[in-house]
CSV table of C-alpha atoms in Angstrom, one decimal:
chain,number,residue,atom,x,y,z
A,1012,UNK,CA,0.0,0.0,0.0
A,1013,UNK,CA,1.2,3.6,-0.8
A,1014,UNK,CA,1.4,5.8,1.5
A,1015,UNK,CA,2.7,9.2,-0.5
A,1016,UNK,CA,-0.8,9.5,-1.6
A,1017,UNK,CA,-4.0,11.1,0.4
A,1018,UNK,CA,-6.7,8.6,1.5
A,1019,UNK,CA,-10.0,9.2,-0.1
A,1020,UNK,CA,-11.2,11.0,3.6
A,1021,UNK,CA,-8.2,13.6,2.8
A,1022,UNK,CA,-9.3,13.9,-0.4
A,1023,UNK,CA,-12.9,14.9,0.2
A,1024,UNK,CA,-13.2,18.2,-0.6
A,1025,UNK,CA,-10.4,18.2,-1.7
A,1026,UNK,CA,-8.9,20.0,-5.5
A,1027,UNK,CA,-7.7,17.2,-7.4
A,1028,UNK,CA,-6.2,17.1,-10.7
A,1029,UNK,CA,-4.2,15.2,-13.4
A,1030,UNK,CA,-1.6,16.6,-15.7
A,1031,UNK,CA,1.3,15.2,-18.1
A,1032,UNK,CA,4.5,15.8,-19.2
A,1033,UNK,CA,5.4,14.6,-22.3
A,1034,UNK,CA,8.8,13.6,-23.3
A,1035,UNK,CA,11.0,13.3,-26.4
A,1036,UNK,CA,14.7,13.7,-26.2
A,1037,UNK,CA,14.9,17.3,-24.9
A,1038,UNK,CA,11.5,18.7,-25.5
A,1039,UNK,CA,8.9,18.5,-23.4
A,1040,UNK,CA,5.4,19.8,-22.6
A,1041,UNK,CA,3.4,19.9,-20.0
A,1042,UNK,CA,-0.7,19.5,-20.3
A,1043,UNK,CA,-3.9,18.9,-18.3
A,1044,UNK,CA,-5.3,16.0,-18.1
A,1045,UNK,CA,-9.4,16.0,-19.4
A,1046,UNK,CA,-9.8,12.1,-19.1
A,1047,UNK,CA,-8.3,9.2,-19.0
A,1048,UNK,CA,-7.3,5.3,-17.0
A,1049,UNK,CA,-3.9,3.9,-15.5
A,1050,UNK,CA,-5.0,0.3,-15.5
A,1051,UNK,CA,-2.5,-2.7,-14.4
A,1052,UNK,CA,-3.6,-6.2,-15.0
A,1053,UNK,CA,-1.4,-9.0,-13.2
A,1054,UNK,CA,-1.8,-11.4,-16.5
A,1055,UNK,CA,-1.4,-8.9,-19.0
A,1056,UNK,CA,1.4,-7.6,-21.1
A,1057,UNK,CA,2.7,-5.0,-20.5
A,1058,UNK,CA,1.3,-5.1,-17.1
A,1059,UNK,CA,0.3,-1.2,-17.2
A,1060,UNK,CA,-1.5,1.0,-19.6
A,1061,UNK,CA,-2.5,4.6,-19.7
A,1062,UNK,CA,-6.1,4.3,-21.8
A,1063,UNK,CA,-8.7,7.1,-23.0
A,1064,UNK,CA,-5.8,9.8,-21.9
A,1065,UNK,CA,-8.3,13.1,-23.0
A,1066,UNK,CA,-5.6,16.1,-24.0
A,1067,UNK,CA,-6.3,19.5,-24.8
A,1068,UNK,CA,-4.5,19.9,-28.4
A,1069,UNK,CA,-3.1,23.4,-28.3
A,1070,UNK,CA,-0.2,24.3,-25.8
A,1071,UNK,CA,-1.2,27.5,-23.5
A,1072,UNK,CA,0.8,29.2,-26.0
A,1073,UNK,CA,-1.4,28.0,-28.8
A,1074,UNK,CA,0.8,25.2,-30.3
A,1075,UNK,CA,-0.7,22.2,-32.3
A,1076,UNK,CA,1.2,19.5,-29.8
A,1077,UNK,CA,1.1,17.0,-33.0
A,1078,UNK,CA,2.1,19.5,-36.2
A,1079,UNK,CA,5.0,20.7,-33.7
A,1080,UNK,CA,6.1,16.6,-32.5
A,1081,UNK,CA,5.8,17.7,-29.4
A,1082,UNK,CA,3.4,14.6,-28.8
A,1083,UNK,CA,3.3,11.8,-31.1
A,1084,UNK,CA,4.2,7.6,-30.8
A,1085,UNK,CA,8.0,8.0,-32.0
A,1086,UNK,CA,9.7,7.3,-29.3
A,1087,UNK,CA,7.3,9.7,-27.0
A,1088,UNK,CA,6.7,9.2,-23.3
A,1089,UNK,CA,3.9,10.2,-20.9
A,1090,UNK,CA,4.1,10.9,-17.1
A,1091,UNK,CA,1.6,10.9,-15.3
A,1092,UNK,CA,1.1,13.0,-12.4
A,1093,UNK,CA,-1.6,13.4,-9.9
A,1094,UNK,CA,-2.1,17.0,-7.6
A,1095,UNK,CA,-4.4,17.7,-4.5
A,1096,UNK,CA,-5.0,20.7,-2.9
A,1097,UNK,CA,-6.8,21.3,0.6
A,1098,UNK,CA,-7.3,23.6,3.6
A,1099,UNK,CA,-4.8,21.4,5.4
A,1100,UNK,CA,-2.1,19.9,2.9
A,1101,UNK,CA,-0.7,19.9,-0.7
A,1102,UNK,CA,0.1,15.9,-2.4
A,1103,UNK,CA,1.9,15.5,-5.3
A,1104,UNK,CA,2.5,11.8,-6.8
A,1105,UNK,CA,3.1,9.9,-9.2
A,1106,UNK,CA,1.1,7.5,-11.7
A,1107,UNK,CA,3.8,6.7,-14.2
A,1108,UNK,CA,5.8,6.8,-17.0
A,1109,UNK,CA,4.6,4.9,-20.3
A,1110,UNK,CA,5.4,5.0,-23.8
A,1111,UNK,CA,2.9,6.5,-26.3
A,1112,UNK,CA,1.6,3.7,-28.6
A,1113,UNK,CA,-1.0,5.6,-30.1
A,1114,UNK,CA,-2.5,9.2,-30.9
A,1115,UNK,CA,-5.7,10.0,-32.7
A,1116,UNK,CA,-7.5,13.4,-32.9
A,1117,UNK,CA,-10.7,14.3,-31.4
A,1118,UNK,CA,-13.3,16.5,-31.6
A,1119,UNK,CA,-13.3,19.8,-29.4
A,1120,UNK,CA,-9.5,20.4,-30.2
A,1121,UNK,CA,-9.0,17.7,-28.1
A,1122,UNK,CA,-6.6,14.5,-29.0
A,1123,UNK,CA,-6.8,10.8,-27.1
A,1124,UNK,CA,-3.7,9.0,-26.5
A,1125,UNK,CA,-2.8,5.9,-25.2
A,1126,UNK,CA,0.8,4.7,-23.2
A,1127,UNK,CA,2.3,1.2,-22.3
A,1128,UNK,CA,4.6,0.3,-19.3
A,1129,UNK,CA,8.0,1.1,-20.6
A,1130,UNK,CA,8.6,-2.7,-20.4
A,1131,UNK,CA,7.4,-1.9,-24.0
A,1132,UNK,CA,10.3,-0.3,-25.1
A,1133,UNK,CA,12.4,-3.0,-24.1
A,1134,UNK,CA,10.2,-5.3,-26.3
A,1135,UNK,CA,10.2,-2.9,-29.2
A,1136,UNK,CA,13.9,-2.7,-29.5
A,1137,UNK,CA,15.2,-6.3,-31.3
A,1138,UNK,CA,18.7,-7.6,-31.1
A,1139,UNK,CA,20.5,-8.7,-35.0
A,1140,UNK,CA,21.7,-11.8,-33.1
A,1141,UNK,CA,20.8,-13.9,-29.5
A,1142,UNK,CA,23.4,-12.6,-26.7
A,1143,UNK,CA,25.4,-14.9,-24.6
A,1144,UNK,CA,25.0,-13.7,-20.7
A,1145,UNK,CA,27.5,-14.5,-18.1
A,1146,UNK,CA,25.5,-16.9,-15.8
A,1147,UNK,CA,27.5,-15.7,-12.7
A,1148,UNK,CA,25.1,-12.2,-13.3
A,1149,UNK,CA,22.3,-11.7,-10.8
A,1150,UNK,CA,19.3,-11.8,-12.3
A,1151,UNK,CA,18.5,-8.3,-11.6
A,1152,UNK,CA,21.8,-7.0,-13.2
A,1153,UNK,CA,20.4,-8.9,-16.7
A,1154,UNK,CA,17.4,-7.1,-16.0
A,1155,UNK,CA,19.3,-3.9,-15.8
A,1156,UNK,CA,21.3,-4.5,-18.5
A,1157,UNK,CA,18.5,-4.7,-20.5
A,1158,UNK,CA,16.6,-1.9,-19.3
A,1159,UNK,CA,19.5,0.7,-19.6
A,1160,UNK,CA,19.9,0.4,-23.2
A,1161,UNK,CA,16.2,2.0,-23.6
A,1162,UNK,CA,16.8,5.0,-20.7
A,1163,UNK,CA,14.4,2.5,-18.4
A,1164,UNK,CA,14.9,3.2,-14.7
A,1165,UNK,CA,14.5,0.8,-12.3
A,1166,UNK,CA,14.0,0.2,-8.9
A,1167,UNK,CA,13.7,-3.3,-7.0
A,1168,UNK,CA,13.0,-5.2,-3.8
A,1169,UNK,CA,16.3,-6.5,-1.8
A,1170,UNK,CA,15.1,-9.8,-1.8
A,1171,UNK,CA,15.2,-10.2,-5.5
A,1172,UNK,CA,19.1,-9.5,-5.4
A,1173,UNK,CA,20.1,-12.9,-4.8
A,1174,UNK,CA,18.1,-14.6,-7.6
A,1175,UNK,CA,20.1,-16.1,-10.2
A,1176,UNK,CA,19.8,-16.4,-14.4
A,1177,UNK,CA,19.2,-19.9,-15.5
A,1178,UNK,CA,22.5,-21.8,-16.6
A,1179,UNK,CA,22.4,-21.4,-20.3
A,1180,UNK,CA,20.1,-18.5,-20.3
A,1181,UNK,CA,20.5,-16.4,-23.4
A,1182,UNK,CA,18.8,-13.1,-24.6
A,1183,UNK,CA,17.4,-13.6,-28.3
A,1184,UNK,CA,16.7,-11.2,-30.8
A,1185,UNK,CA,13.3,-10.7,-28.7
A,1186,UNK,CA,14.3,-8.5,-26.0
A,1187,UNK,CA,10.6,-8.5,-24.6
A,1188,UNK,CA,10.6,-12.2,-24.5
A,1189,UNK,CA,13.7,-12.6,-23.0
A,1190,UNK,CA,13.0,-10.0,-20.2
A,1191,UNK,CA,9.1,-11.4,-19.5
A,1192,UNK,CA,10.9,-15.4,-19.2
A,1193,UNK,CA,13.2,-13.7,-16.4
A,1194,UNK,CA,10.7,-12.3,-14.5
A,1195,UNK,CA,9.0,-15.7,-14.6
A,1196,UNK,CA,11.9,-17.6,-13.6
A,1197,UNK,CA,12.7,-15.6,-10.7
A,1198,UNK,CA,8.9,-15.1,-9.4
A,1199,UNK,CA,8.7,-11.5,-9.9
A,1200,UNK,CA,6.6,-8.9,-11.9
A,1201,UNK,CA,7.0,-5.5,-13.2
A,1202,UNK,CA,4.3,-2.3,-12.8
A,1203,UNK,CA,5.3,1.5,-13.0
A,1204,UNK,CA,7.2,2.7,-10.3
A,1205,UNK,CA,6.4,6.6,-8.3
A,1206,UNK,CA,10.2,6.9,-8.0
A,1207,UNK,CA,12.0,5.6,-11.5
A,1208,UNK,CA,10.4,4.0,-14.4
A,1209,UNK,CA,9.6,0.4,-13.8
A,1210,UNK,CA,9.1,-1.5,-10.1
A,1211,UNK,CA,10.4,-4.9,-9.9
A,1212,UNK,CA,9.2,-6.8,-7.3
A,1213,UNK,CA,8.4,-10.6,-6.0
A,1214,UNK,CA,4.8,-11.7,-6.8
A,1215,UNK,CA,4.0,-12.1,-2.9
A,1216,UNK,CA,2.4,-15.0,-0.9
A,1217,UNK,CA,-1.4,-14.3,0.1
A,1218,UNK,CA,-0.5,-14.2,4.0
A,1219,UNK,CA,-0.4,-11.8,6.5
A,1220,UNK,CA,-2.3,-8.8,7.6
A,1221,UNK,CA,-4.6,-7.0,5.1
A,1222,UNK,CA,-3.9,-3.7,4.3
A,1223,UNK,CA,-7.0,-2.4,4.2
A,1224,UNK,CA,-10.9,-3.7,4.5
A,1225,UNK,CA,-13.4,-3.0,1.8
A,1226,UNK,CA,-17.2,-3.0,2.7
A,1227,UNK,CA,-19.8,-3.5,0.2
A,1228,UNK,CA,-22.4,-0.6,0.2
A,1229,UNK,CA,-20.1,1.5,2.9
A,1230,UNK,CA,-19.3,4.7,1.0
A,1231,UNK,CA,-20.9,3.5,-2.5
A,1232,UNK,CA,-18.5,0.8,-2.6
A,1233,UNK,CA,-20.3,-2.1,-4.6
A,1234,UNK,CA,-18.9,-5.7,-4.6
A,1235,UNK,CA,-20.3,-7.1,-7.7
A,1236,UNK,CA,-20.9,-10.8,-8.7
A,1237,UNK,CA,-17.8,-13.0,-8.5
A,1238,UNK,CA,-16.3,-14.5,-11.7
A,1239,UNK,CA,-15.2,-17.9,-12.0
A,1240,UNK,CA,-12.8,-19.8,-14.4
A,1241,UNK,CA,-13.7,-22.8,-16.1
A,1242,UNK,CA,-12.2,-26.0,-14.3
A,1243,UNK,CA,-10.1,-26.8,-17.3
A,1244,UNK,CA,-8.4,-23.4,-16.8
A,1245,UNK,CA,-7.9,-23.3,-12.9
A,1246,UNK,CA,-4.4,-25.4,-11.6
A,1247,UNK,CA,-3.7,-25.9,-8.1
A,1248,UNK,CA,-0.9,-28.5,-8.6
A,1249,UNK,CA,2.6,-26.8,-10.1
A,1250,UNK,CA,5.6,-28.5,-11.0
A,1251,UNK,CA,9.1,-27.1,-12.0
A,1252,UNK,CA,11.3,-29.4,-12.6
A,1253,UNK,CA,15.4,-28.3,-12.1
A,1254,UNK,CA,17.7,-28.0,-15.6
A,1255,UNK,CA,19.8,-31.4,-15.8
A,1256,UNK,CA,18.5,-33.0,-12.8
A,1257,UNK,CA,15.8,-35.6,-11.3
A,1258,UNK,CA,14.6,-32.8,-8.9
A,1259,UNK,CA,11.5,-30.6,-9.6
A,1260,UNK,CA,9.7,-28.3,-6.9
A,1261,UNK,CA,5.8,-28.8,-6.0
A,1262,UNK,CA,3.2,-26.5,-4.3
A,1263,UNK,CA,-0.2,-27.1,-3.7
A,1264,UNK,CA,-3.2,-25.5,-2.8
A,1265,UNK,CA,-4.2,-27.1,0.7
A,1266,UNK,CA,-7.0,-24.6,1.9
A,1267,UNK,CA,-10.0,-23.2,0.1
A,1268,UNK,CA,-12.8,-24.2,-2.9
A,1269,UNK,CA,-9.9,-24.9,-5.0
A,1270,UNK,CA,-8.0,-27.1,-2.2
A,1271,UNK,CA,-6.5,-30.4,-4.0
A,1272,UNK,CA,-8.7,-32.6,-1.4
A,1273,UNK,CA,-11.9,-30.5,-2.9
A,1274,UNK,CA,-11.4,-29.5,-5.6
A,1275,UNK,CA,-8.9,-32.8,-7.1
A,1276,UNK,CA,-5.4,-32.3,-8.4
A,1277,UNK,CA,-5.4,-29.8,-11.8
A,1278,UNK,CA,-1.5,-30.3,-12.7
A,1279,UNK,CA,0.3,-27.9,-14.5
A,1280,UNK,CA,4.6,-28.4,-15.4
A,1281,UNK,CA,6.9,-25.1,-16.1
A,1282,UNK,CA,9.0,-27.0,-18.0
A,1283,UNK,CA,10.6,-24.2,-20.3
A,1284,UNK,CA,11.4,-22.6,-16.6
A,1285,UNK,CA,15.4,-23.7,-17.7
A,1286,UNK,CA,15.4,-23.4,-13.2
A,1287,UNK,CA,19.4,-23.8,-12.1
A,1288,UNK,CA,18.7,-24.9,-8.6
A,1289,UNK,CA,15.7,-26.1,-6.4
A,1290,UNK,CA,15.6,-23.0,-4.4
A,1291,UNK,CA,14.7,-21.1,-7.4
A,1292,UNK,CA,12.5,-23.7,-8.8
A,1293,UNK,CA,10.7,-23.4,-5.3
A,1294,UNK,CA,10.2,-20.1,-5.8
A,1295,UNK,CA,8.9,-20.2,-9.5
A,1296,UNK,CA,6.3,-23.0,-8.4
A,1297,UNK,CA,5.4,-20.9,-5.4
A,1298,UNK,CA,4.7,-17.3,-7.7
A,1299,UNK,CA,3.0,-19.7,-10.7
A,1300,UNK,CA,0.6,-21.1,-8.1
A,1301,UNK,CA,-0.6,-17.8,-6.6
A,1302,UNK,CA,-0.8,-16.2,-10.3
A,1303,UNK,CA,-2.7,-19.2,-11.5
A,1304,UNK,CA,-5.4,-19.7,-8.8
A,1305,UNK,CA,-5.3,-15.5,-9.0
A,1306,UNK,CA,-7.2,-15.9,-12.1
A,1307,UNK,CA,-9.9,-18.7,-10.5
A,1308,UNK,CA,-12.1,-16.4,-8.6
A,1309,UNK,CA,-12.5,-13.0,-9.4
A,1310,UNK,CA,-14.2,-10.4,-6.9
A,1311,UNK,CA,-14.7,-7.1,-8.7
A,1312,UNK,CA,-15.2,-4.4,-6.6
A,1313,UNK,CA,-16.1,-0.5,-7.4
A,1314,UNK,CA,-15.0,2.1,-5.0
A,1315,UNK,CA,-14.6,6.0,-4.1
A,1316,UNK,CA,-10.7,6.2,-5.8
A,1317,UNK,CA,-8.3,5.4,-3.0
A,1318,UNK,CA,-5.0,6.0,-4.4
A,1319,UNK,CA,-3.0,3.7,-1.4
A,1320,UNK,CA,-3.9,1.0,-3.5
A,1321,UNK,CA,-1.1,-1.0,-5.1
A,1322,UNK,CA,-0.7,-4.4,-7.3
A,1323,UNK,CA,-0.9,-7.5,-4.9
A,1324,UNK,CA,-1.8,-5.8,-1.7
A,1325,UNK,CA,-3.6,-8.3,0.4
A,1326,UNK,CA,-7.2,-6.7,1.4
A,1327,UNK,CA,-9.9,-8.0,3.3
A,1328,UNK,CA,-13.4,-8.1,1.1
A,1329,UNK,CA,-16.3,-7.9,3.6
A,1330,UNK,CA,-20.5,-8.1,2.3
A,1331,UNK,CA,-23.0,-8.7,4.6
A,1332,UNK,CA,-21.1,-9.2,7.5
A,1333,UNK,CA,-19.1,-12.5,5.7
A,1334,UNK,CA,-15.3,-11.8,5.2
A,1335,UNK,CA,-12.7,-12.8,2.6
A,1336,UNK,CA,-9.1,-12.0,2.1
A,1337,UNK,CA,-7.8,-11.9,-1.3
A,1338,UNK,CA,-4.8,-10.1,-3.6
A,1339,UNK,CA,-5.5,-7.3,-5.9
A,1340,UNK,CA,-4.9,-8.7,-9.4
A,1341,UNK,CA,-6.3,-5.7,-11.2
A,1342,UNK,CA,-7.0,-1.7,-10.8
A,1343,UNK,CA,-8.4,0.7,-12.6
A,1344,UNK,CA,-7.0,4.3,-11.4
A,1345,UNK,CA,-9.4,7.2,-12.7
A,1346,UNK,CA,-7.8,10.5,-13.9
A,1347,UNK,CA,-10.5,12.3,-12.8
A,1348,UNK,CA,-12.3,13.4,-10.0
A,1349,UNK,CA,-15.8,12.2,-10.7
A,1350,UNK,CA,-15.1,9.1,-11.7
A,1351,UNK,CA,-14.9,5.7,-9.6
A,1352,UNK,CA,-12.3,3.4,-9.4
A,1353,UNK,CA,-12.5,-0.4,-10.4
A,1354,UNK,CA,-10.0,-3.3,-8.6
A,1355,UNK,CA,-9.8,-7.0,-9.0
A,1356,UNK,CA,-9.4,-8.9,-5.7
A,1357,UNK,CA,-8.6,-12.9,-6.3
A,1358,UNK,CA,-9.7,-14.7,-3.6
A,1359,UNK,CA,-8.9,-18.2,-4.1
A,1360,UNK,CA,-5.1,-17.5,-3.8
């Protein structure tokens, strides 16, 4: 959970506001924001998007942003930056930095434009020729590697530090492809980050204390129906075997609808994982487990905006007096202060 960000009883009253800066080489321009969606999706790639992003087209100085280049997809970025103003204090923070995929004029000198996670730069940029990397590297030093070469900042968790690359691990032409398979092997995702570009950080176990408790029907919050996967889609059984040897790494689901007592063993094998050692292969099983039964049961829940909210916290989901616990898989951040904001809680984790 954030905590450089107002909670939604700060914010009542509150001015809040949205504006831009966009980015290309040494130009930049700064513009309100009329409309517009961060959304981050665990199971989606890249993980972040800025949608429906509503721009005035003319520059308080009366320049066409798109016959001067000052906004465009050519290499352009977006950040995003969020302002509140009340009687009592002043927040500034930040939403993001994406790379703009798309521009299209509208009516009302307005134009809409829509961003990626800067993963997508990473993905854009393809190599002649697969790389060789040095398998004494850290895992997050490939990562870097990889990242510096598009003017992608990162920041990470400390825990990640001691993960290793897979022995023969190369980086193909496919930059996004080799970046997304190191992630996976090391049990990690990546979302935009307030303080650099891109976050790194371990897709966490659904234990512990909840951040926060959400109450259907308390302050026009409304839990809607839950949606459930298909059996032949839901796995609670995941094997990863270790490169070149007889050991793999298991992990079950013991507890819940989906336990393998209830529910029956639904068996899924990483086996293009290329894992060095079992302690990493533990690791892998443990993160494709919680992302898997993630997608099982789906509680969609629409709120007053509360900006604390991050990817994975742990909340407690609580209608008519009968609780749940679950990890936010999904959020929909409005850019504007009348609309309502839209998370993704998977319960069955």
């Amino acid at each position: 959970m954030r905590t450089d960000t107002p909670t939604p009883g700060e914010l009542a009253g509150a001015r809040f506001w949205t504006t831009v800066r966009v980015t290309l080489g040494r130009q930049a321009v700064v513009l309100p924001v009329m409309a517009g969606h961060v959304v981050w999706q665990a199971d989606q790639s890249p993980s972040v998007q800025v949608t429906g992003l509503r721009l005035p087209i003319l520059t308080e100085a009366g320049e066409d942003v798109i016959m001067t280049g000052l906004v465009g997809s050519e290499g352009h970025r977006v950040h995003v930056e969020c302002h509140a103003r009340s009687g009592a204090a002043v927040w500034d923070w930040s939403m993001g930095t994406y790379q703009i995929s798309q521009v299209r004029r509208q009516d009302g000198g307005t134009i809409e434009v829509t961003g990626q996670l800067l993963t997508a730069a990473i993905a854009d940029h393809k190599y002649a020729a697969a790389k060789p990397v040095n398998v004494r590297q850290s895992a997050l030093t490939v990562l870097q590697a990889l990242a510096v070469e598009d003017g992608v900042r990162l920041d990470w968790s400390g825990d990640l530090v001691a993960r290793r690359i897979p022995s023969d691990y190369t980086i193909g032409t496919d930059r996004g492809e080799a970046w997304a398979a190191l992630l996976e092997v090391i049990g990690a995702y990546a979302t935009f980050s307030p303080h650099a570009d891109v976050r790194i950080r371990p897709v966490p176990e659904p234990t512990g204390t909840p951040v926060m408790t959400i109450t259907g029907g308390v302050g026009g919050t409304v839990v809607d129906t839950e949606i459930t996967l298909d059996r032949a889609q839901i796995f609670n059984h995941i094997i990863v075997p270790v490169k070149d040897s007889d050991q793999v790494a298991e992990f079950a689901q013991r507890d819940g609808r989906y336990a393998v007592n209830r529910f029956g063993w639904r068996s899924k094998e990483i086996s293009g994982a290329d894992v060095p050692n079992l302690a990493q292969a533990s690791l892998v099983a443990r993160a494709e487990l919680t992302k898997s039964l993630a997608r099982a049961v789906i509680v969609p829940v629409e709120l007053i905006p509360d900006w604390r909210i991050e990817p994975y916290d742990l909340v407690r989901v609580t209608v008519n007096d009968v609780s749940r616990m679950g990890l936010v898989t999904g959020v929909d951040w409005p850019l504007t202060h009348a609309d309502t904001m839209v998370i993704d809680i998977a319960t069955e984790v």
